[in-house]
Amino acid sequence: MSAIGHCRALLAVAVVASSAMFGQVAAASADEWRALPADKPASADGSVLDHIEEIDDRQLNMYVYSAAMDKVILLEVIRPADTSVPRPTLYLLNGAGGGEDSATWQARTDVVDFFADENVNVVTPVGGAYSYYTDWQKPDPVLGVNKWTTFLTEELPPIVDATLGTNGENAIAGLSMSGTSVLSLAEAAPSLYRAVGAFSGCAETSTKPGRDYVTFVVSFRGGDVENMWGPPDDPDWVANDPVVNAEKLRGIDLYISNATGLPGVHENLNGPDINGDVGVLANQVIIGGIIEAGTNECTHRLADRLNALGIPATFDFRPTGTHSWGYWQDDLHNSWPMIAGSLGL
């Protein structure tokens, strides 16, 4: 099989596998947090804080109207342990399901407990499934209007800063699909983020294998990738390629991780989300292994590009591990000291 044929086979299996990884999300149930002031925090284009719901003393849901997408976006927020002074913000993005399913940081990891003693606002948007968190050229009949780069880099930050009383310092991290997106977002707004954590992503998008990967992911939900960045020869494919545009990452602290796809410490019947189910374990070993092996190739090419440019980055190439939540929880834990340091914590 040729290299391209091998890549296409990997991608086809990856997309089929995602149907087993994504479930349905339950509707949130929470009391209204507080009455908002008459002048709600807003951005220059008319995006505005809609309302807030309290989950508990440390968690809340923010609802923000995006003018670019003409809809209200839910944001799951973890507040700092100590709010007596302004604190920085970590934007933590979900994978291909966009948090619209059960495969989320909140549902699959210890993110709430992990940040229990940390003085940082953790903000996770819910939405953007299969969108690559990018600005699409056109509305899509299935995926709708997607202007996520505009939302995340222009509309949302001033509203988050005003609502949560932050100190204006930010970092961003994501996994799988958003492991690509966080790099693209940092390149789109390099002065916005002090640090980036990219876990098991495929950074390149403008090569033939990279376009195939993006196309398979977007089309899994029924989206038309040409509505996103146009036909294969459209310059938007190159403009949104984090490897091609890696120079824009200079000066940002980078933590980038990937495993080989070989079974590791979490591939056992007692592993996270496996719960003794042999079928789930087999799926994680086989399908998760294939996907992780594919993103591993992409991540090595990103490493080569950054090395050639003399841009420092912390790479964690684990010798074992699959495309699964146990490793992404480990990635968050392992990257946090670097990210926290970048944020002055």
Short mmCIF file of C-alpha atoms in Angstrom, two decimals:
data_model
loop_
_atom_site.label_atom_id
_atom_site.label_comp_id
_atom_site.label_asym_id
_atom_site.label_seq_id
_atom_site.Cartn_x
_atom_site.Cartn_y
_atom_site.Cartn_z
CA MET A 1 0.00 0.00 0.00
CA SER A 2 1.34 3.50 -0.85
CA ALA A 3 1.95 6.09 1.88
CA ILE A 4 -1.10 8.07 0.75
CA GLY A 5 -3.21 4.94 0.60
CA HIS A 6 -2.07 4.04 4.09
CA CYS A 7 -2.99 7.52 5.31
CA ARG A 8 -6.46 7.30 3.72
CA ALA A 9 -7.04 3.93 5.36
CA LEU A 10 -6.04 5.39 8.71
CA LEU A 11 -8.42 8.29 8.25
CA ALA A 12 -11.35 6.15 7.20
CA VAL A 13 -10.96 3.96 10.26
CA ALA A 14 -10.54 7.01 12.47
CA VAL A 15 -13.80 8.56 11.36
CA VAL A 16 -15.75 5.33 11.69
CA ALA A 17 -14.27 4.91 15.17
CA SER A 18 -15.44 8.31 16.29
CA SER A 19 -19.04 7.12 16.27
CA ALA A 20 -18.17 4.89 19.21
CA MET A 21 -16.47 7.72 21.07
CA PHE A 22 -19.23 10.32 20.89
CA GLY A 23 -22.51 10.06 22.77
CA GLN A 24 -25.37 12.31 23.77
CA VAL A 25 -24.97 15.09 26.30
CA ALA A 26 -27.56 15.57 29.01
CA ALA A 27 -29.22 18.96 29.36
CA ALA A 28 -27.69 21.10 32.09
CA SER A 29 -29.78 21.79 35.15
CA ALA A 30 -28.75 24.79 37.21
CA ASP A 31 -30.20 27.78 39.00
CA GLU A 32 -29.68 31.26 37.65
CA TRP A 33 -26.51 32.64 39.20
CA ARG A 34 -27.20 36.32 39.56
CA ALA A 35 -28.97 39.31 38.08
CA LEU A 36 -26.76 40.88 35.45
CA PRO A 37 -25.99 44.60 35.35
CA ALA A 38 -27.85 46.76 32.87
CA ASP A 39 -24.69 47.06 30.76
CA LYS A 40 -23.72 43.46 30.07
CA PRO A 41 -20.10 42.76 29.09
CA ALA A 42 -19.84 42.97 25.31
CA SER A 43 -17.31 43.00 22.48
CA ALA A 44 -16.90 45.59 19.74
CA ASP A 45 -19.00 43.72 17.17
CA GLY A 46 -22.07 43.37 19.37
CA SER A 47 -21.35 39.99 20.93
CA VAL A 48 -22.58 40.07 24.51
CA LEU A 49 -22.94 38.06 27.70
CA ASP A 50 -26.47 36.65 27.67
CA HIS A 51 -26.80 35.09 31.11
CA ILE A 52 -25.02 32.98 33.74
CA GLU A 53 -26.06 29.83 35.63
CA GLU A 54 -24.45 28.62 38.81
CA ILE A 55 -23.48 24.94 39.04
CA ASP A 56 -21.78 25.13 42.45
CA ASP A 57 -19.45 27.48 44.31
CA ARG A 58 -16.65 26.92 41.76
CA GLN A 59 -18.46 26.08 38.52
CA LEU A 60 -20.82 28.09 36.36
CA ASN A 61 -22.19 28.20 32.84
CA MET A 62 -21.78 31.37 30.84
CA TYR A 63 -23.96 31.96 27.79
CA VAL A 64 -22.47 34.38 25.27
CA TYR A 65 -24.17 35.66 22.13
CA SER A 66 -21.83 35.55 19.12
CA ALA A 67 -22.62 38.24 16.57
CA ALA A 68 -20.47 36.48 13.97
CA MET A 69 -22.50 33.26 14.28
CA ASP A 70 -25.77 34.87 15.40
CA LYS A 71 -26.30 32.37 18.20
CA VAL A 72 -25.70 31.92 21.92
CA ILE A 73 -22.73 29.75 22.90
CA LEU A 74 -22.50 27.87 26.19
CA LEU A 75 -19.20 28.06 28.07
CA GLU A 76 -18.43 25.73 30.97
CA VAL A 77 -16.35 27.63 33.53
CA ILE A 78 -14.25 26.57 36.49
CA ARG A 79 -13.41 29.52 38.73
CA PRO A 80 -10.07 30.03 40.52
CA ALA A 81 -9.56 28.73 44.04
CA ASP A 82 -8.91 32.32 45.18
CA THR A 83 -10.72 35.14 43.41
CA SER A 84 -9.49 37.93 45.67
CA VAL A 85 -7.27 39.22 42.86
CA PRO A 86 -7.62 38.98 39.06
CA ARG A 87 -6.52 35.60 37.65
CA PRO A 88 -5.50 34.32 34.19
CA THR A 89 -7.61 32.15 31.88
CA LEU A 90 -7.05 28.76 30.29
CA TYR A 91 -9.28 28.11 27.28
CA LEU A 92 -9.67 24.32 27.15
CA LEU A 93 -11.19 22.99 23.91
CA ASN A 94 -12.93 19.64 23.40
CA GLY A 95 -12.30 17.31 20.45
CA ALA A 96 -14.29 16.63 17.29
CA GLY A 97 -17.64 16.48 19.10
CA GLY A 98 -17.20 20.04 20.34
CA GLY A 99 -18.57 19.15 23.76
CA GLU A 100 -21.98 18.45 22.20
CA ASP A 101 -21.58 14.77 23.13
CA SER A 102 -20.33 12.78 26.11
CA ALA A 103 -16.66 12.82 25.05
CA THR A 104 -15.67 15.96 26.97
CA TRP A 105 -13.06 17.17 29.41
CA GLN A 106 -15.75 17.49 32.08
CA ALA A 107 -17.17 13.99 31.56
CA ARG A 108 -14.01 11.98 30.82
CA THR A 109 -11.30 13.50 33.01
CA ASP A 110 -10.64 14.83 36.50
CA VAL A 111 -10.47 18.41 35.21
CA VAL A 112 -12.67 19.84 37.98
CA ASP A 113 -10.75 18.16 40.78
CA PHE A 114 -7.41 18.86 39.11
CA PHE A 115 -8.01 22.61 39.11
CA ALA A 116 -9.53 22.63 42.61
CA ASP A 117 -6.44 24.28 44.10
CA GLU A 118 -5.39 26.31 41.06
CA ASN A 119 -5.82 30.04 40.63
CA VAL A 120 -6.98 30.07 37.02
CA ASN A 121 -10.25 30.48 35.16
CA VAL A 122 -10.85 27.42 32.96
CA VAL A 123 -13.24 28.17 30.08
CA THR A 124 -14.53 25.43 27.74
CA PRO A 125 -16.89 26.28 24.87
CA VAL A 126 -19.67 23.83 24.04
CA GLY A 127 -20.30 23.76 20.31
CA GLY A 128 -18.36 23.70 17.06
CA ALA A 129 -18.58 19.96 16.44
CA TYR A 130 -16.52 18.92 13.41
CA SER A 131 -15.79 22.58 12.62
CA TYR A 132 -12.06 22.70 13.43
CA TYR A 133 -12.91 25.81 15.46
CA THR A 134 -12.13 27.90 12.40
CA ASP A 135 -13.88 30.57 10.33
CA TRP A 136 -15.74 28.89 7.48
CA GLN A 137 -16.05 30.61 4.12
CA LYS A 138 -19.75 29.78 3.77
CA PRO A 139 -22.66 28.57 5.91
CA ASP A 140 -22.97 24.79 5.76
CA PRO A 141 -26.38 23.11 5.25
CA VAL A 142 -25.57 20.63 8.05
CA LEU A 143 -23.05 22.34 10.34
CA GLY A 144 -24.48 25.83 10.00
CA VAL A 145 -22.52 29.07 10.40
CA ASN A 146 -19.07 28.58 11.89
CA LYS A 147 -16.94 31.59 12.76
CA TRP A 148 -15.02 30.12 15.65
CA THR A 149 -11.71 31.89 15.08
CA THR A 150 -13.55 35.21 15.26
CA PHE A 151 -15.51 34.10 18.32
CA LEU A 152 -12.58 32.66 20.27
CA THR A 153 -9.98 35.31 19.45
CA GLU A 154 -12.04 38.51 19.11
CA GLU A 155 -15.57 38.25 20.50
CA LEU A 156 -15.13 36.10 23.58
CA PRO A 157 -11.96 37.27 25.38
CA PRO A 158 -13.18 40.77 26.35
CA ILE A 159 -16.46 39.31 27.60
CA VAL A 160 -14.69 36.64 29.66
CA ASP A 161 -12.26 39.21 31.04
CA ALA A 162 -15.02 41.61 32.07
CA THR A 163 -17.37 38.96 33.45
CA LEU A 164 -14.81 36.94 35.42
CA GLY A 165 -12.53 39.80 36.37
CA THR A 166 -9.44 38.21 34.83
CA ASN A 167 -5.97 39.72 34.56
CA GLY A 168 -6.02 39.40 30.76
CA GLU A 169 -3.38 36.66 30.52
CA ASN A 170 -4.45 33.59 28.51
CA ALA A 171 -3.41 30.10 27.46
CA ILE A 172 -5.19 27.55 25.28
CA ALA A 173 -5.13 23.75 25.06
CA GLY A 174 -6.96 21.06 23.11
CA LEU A 175 -6.92 17.45 21.96
CA SER A 176 -7.38 15.52 18.73
CA MET A 177 -9.25 17.86 16.32
CA SER A 178 -8.69 20.82 18.61
CA GLY A 179 -5.05 19.81 18.97
CA THR A 180 -4.84 21.27 15.47
CA SER A 181 -7.16 24.17 16.24
CA VAL A 182 -5.28 25.52 19.24
CA LEU A 183 -2.19 25.99 17.09
CA SER A 184 -4.19 27.70 14.33
CA LEU A 185 -5.89 29.98 16.85
CA ALA A 186 -2.54 30.94 18.37
CA GLU A 187 -1.22 31.76 14.91
CA ALA A 188 -4.32 33.84 14.16
CA ALA A 189 -3.90 35.85 17.39
CA PRO A 190 -0.31 35.31 18.61
CA SER A 191 -0.47 38.11 21.18
CA LEU A 192 -3.54 36.61 22.85
CA TYR A 193 -1.99 33.44 24.28
CA ARG A 194 1.11 32.99 26.40
CA ALA A 195 1.06 29.19 26.07
CA VAL A 196 -0.47 26.43 23.94
CA GLY A 197 -1.02 22.76 24.78
CA ALA A 198 -1.71 20.54 21.75
CA PHE A 199 -2.44 16.88 22.46
CA SER A 200 -2.68 14.17 19.74
CA GLY A 201 -3.47 16.60 16.95
CA CYS A 202 -2.54 16.56 13.26
CA ALA A 203 -1.08 20.00 12.70
CA GLU A 204 -0.62 19.99 8.94
CA THR A 205 -3.72 20.69 6.87
CA SER A 206 -2.54 21.73 3.38
CA THR A 207 -0.69 18.56 2.32
CA LYS A 208 -2.64 15.81 0.58
CA PRO A 209 -2.70 13.57 3.69
CA GLY A 210 -3.52 16.58 5.86
CA ARG A 211 -6.45 17.62 3.63
CA ASP A 212 -7.70 14.04 3.61
CA TYR A 213 -7.68 13.96 7.42
CA VAL A 214 -9.59 17.25 7.70
CA THR A 215 -12.06 16.19 5.01
CA PHE A 216 -12.87 12.89 6.70
CA VAL A 217 -13.39 14.54 10.09
CA VAL A 218 -15.67 17.30 8.75
CA SER A 219 -17.66 14.95 6.51
CA PHE A 220 -18.34 12.50 9.35
CA ARG A 221 -21.09 14.79 10.64
CA GLY A 222 -22.17 15.52 7.04
CA GLY A 223 -20.34 18.80 6.61
CA ASP A 224 -18.93 19.93 3.26
CA VAL A 225 -15.25 20.80 3.70
CA GLU A 226 -15.37 23.13 0.70
CA ASN A 227 -17.67 25.36 2.73
CA MET A 228 -14.87 25.56 5.29
CA TRP A 229 -11.69 26.37 3.34
CA GLY A 230 -12.82 25.95 -0.25
CA PRO A 231 -11.58 23.46 -2.88
CA PRO A 232 -8.16 21.80 -2.41
CA ASP A 233 -6.30 24.57 -4.24
CA ASP A 234 -7.90 27.40 -2.24
CA PRO A 235 -5.27 29.46 -0.37
CA ASP A 236 -7.26 29.11 2.88
CA TRP A 237 -5.91 25.56 3.24
CA VAL A 238 -2.38 26.93 3.41
CA ALA A 239 -3.38 29.98 5.46
CA ASN A 240 -4.81 27.67 8.15
CA ASP A 241 -1.94 25.15 8.19
CA PRO A 242 -0.09 25.43 11.55
CA VAL A 243 3.01 23.77 10.10
CA VAL A 244 3.31 26.14 7.15
CA ASN A 245 2.67 29.15 9.42
CA ALA A 246 4.75 27.92 12.34
CA GLU A 247 6.82 31.12 12.44
CA LYS A 248 3.78 32.80 14.02
CA LEU A 249 4.21 30.54 17.06
CA ARG A 250 7.53 32.12 17.95
CA GLY A 251 7.47 33.58 21.44
CA ILE A 252 4.59 31.39 22.62
CA ASP A 253 5.34 28.57 25.08
CA LEU A 254 4.43 25.28 23.39
CA TYR A 255 3.68 21.87 24.88
CA ILE A 256 2.94 19.27 22.20
CA SER A 257 2.32 15.59 22.87
CA ASN A 258 1.63 12.41 20.96
CA ALA A 259 2.00 8.68 21.51
CA THR A 260 2.81 5.92 19.05
CA GLY A 261 -0.50 4.06 19.15
CA LEU A 262 1.04 1.01 20.81
CA PRO A 263 -0.85 -0.23 23.90
CA GLY A 264 0.24 1.51 27.08
CA VAL A 265 -0.62 1.95 30.74
CA HIS A 266 -4.30 2.74 30.12
CA GLU A 267 -4.97 -0.25 27.84
CA ASN A 268 -6.32 -2.65 30.44
CA LEU A 269 -9.73 -3.69 31.74
CA ASN A 270 -9.40 -1.29 34.66
CA GLY A 271 -8.40 1.64 32.44
CA PRO A 272 -10.36 4.91 32.21
CA ASP A 273 -13.79 4.47 30.56
CA ILE A 274 -13.20 0.74 29.94
CA ASN A 275 -14.94 -0.53 33.08
CA GLY A 276 -14.03 -4.16 32.45
CA ASP A 277 -15.60 -4.22 28.96
CA VAL A 278 -13.46 -6.33 26.62
CA GLY A 279 -15.09 -4.80 23.54
CA VAL A 280 -14.33 -1.26 24.65
CA LEU A 281 -10.74 -2.26 25.39
CA ALA A 282 -10.36 -3.87 21.97
CA ASN A 283 -11.75 -0.74 20.30
CA GLN A 284 -9.30 1.45 22.20
CA VAL A 285 -6.34 -0.77 21.37
CA ILE A 286 -7.13 -1.20 17.67
CA ILE A 287 -8.95 1.95 16.60
CA GLY A 288 -7.36 4.28 19.13
CA GLY A 289 -3.99 2.85 18.21
CA ILE A 290 -4.46 3.49 14.49
CA ILE A 291 -5.61 7.07 15.01
CA GLU A 292 -2.75 7.89 17.37
CA ALA A 293 -0.20 6.41 14.99
CA GLY A 294 -1.52 8.73 12.27
CA THR A 295 -1.37 11.87 14.41
CA ASN A 296 2.10 10.81 15.56
CA GLU A 297 3.38 11.19 12.00
CA CYS A 298 1.86 14.69 11.77
CA THR A 299 3.35 15.72 15.11
CA HIS A 300 6.83 14.63 14.11
CA ARG A 301 6.57 16.80 11.00
CA LEU A 302 5.55 19.74 13.20
CA ALA A 303 8.57 19.07 15.41
CA ASP A 304 10.86 19.04 12.37
CA ARG A 305 9.40 22.36 11.19
CA LEU A 306 9.80 24.07 14.57
CA ASN A 307 13.34 22.74 14.91
CA ALA A 308 14.22 24.05 11.44
CA LEU A 309 12.91 27.49 12.41
CA GLY A 310 14.68 27.45 15.76
CA ILE A 311 11.41 27.81 17.66
CA PRO A 312 11.61 26.15 21.08
CA ALA A 313 8.86 23.74 22.11
CA THR A 314 8.37 20.97 24.63
CA PHE A 315 7.53 17.73 22.83
CA ASP A 316 6.36 14.65 24.69
CA PHE A 317 6.56 11.70 22.30
CA ARG A 318 5.35 8.84 24.46
CA PRO A 319 6.60 5.38 23.39
CA THR A 320 3.18 3.86 24.05
CA GLY A 321 -0.42 5.05 24.26
CA THR A 322 -3.56 5.32 22.14
CA HIS A 323 -5.95 8.08 21.07
CA SER A 324 -7.95 8.05 24.30
CA TRP A 325 -8.92 10.10 27.33
CA GLY A 326 -6.60 8.53 29.89
CA TYR A 327 -3.63 9.91 28.00
CA TRP A 328 -5.21 13.33 27.43
CA GLN A 329 -5.79 13.63 31.16
CA ASP A 330 -2.11 12.79 31.62
CA ASP A 331 -1.24 15.40 28.99
CA LEU A 332 -3.18 18.08 30.83
CA HIS A 333 -1.46 17.20 34.10
CA ASN A 334 1.98 17.07 32.50
CA SER A 335 1.59 20.31 30.54
CA TRP A 336 0.11 22.30 33.39
CA PRO A 337 3.41 23.24 35.12
CA MET A 338 4.65 24.84 31.88
CA ILE A 339 1.30 26.53 31.17
CA ALA A 340 0.97 27.73 34.76
CA GLY A 341 4.47 29.18 34.62
CA SER A 342 3.64 30.99 31.39
CA LEU A 343 0.60 32.51 33.10
CA GLY A 344 2.66 33.64 36.08
CA LEU A 345 1.18 31.12 38.53
#
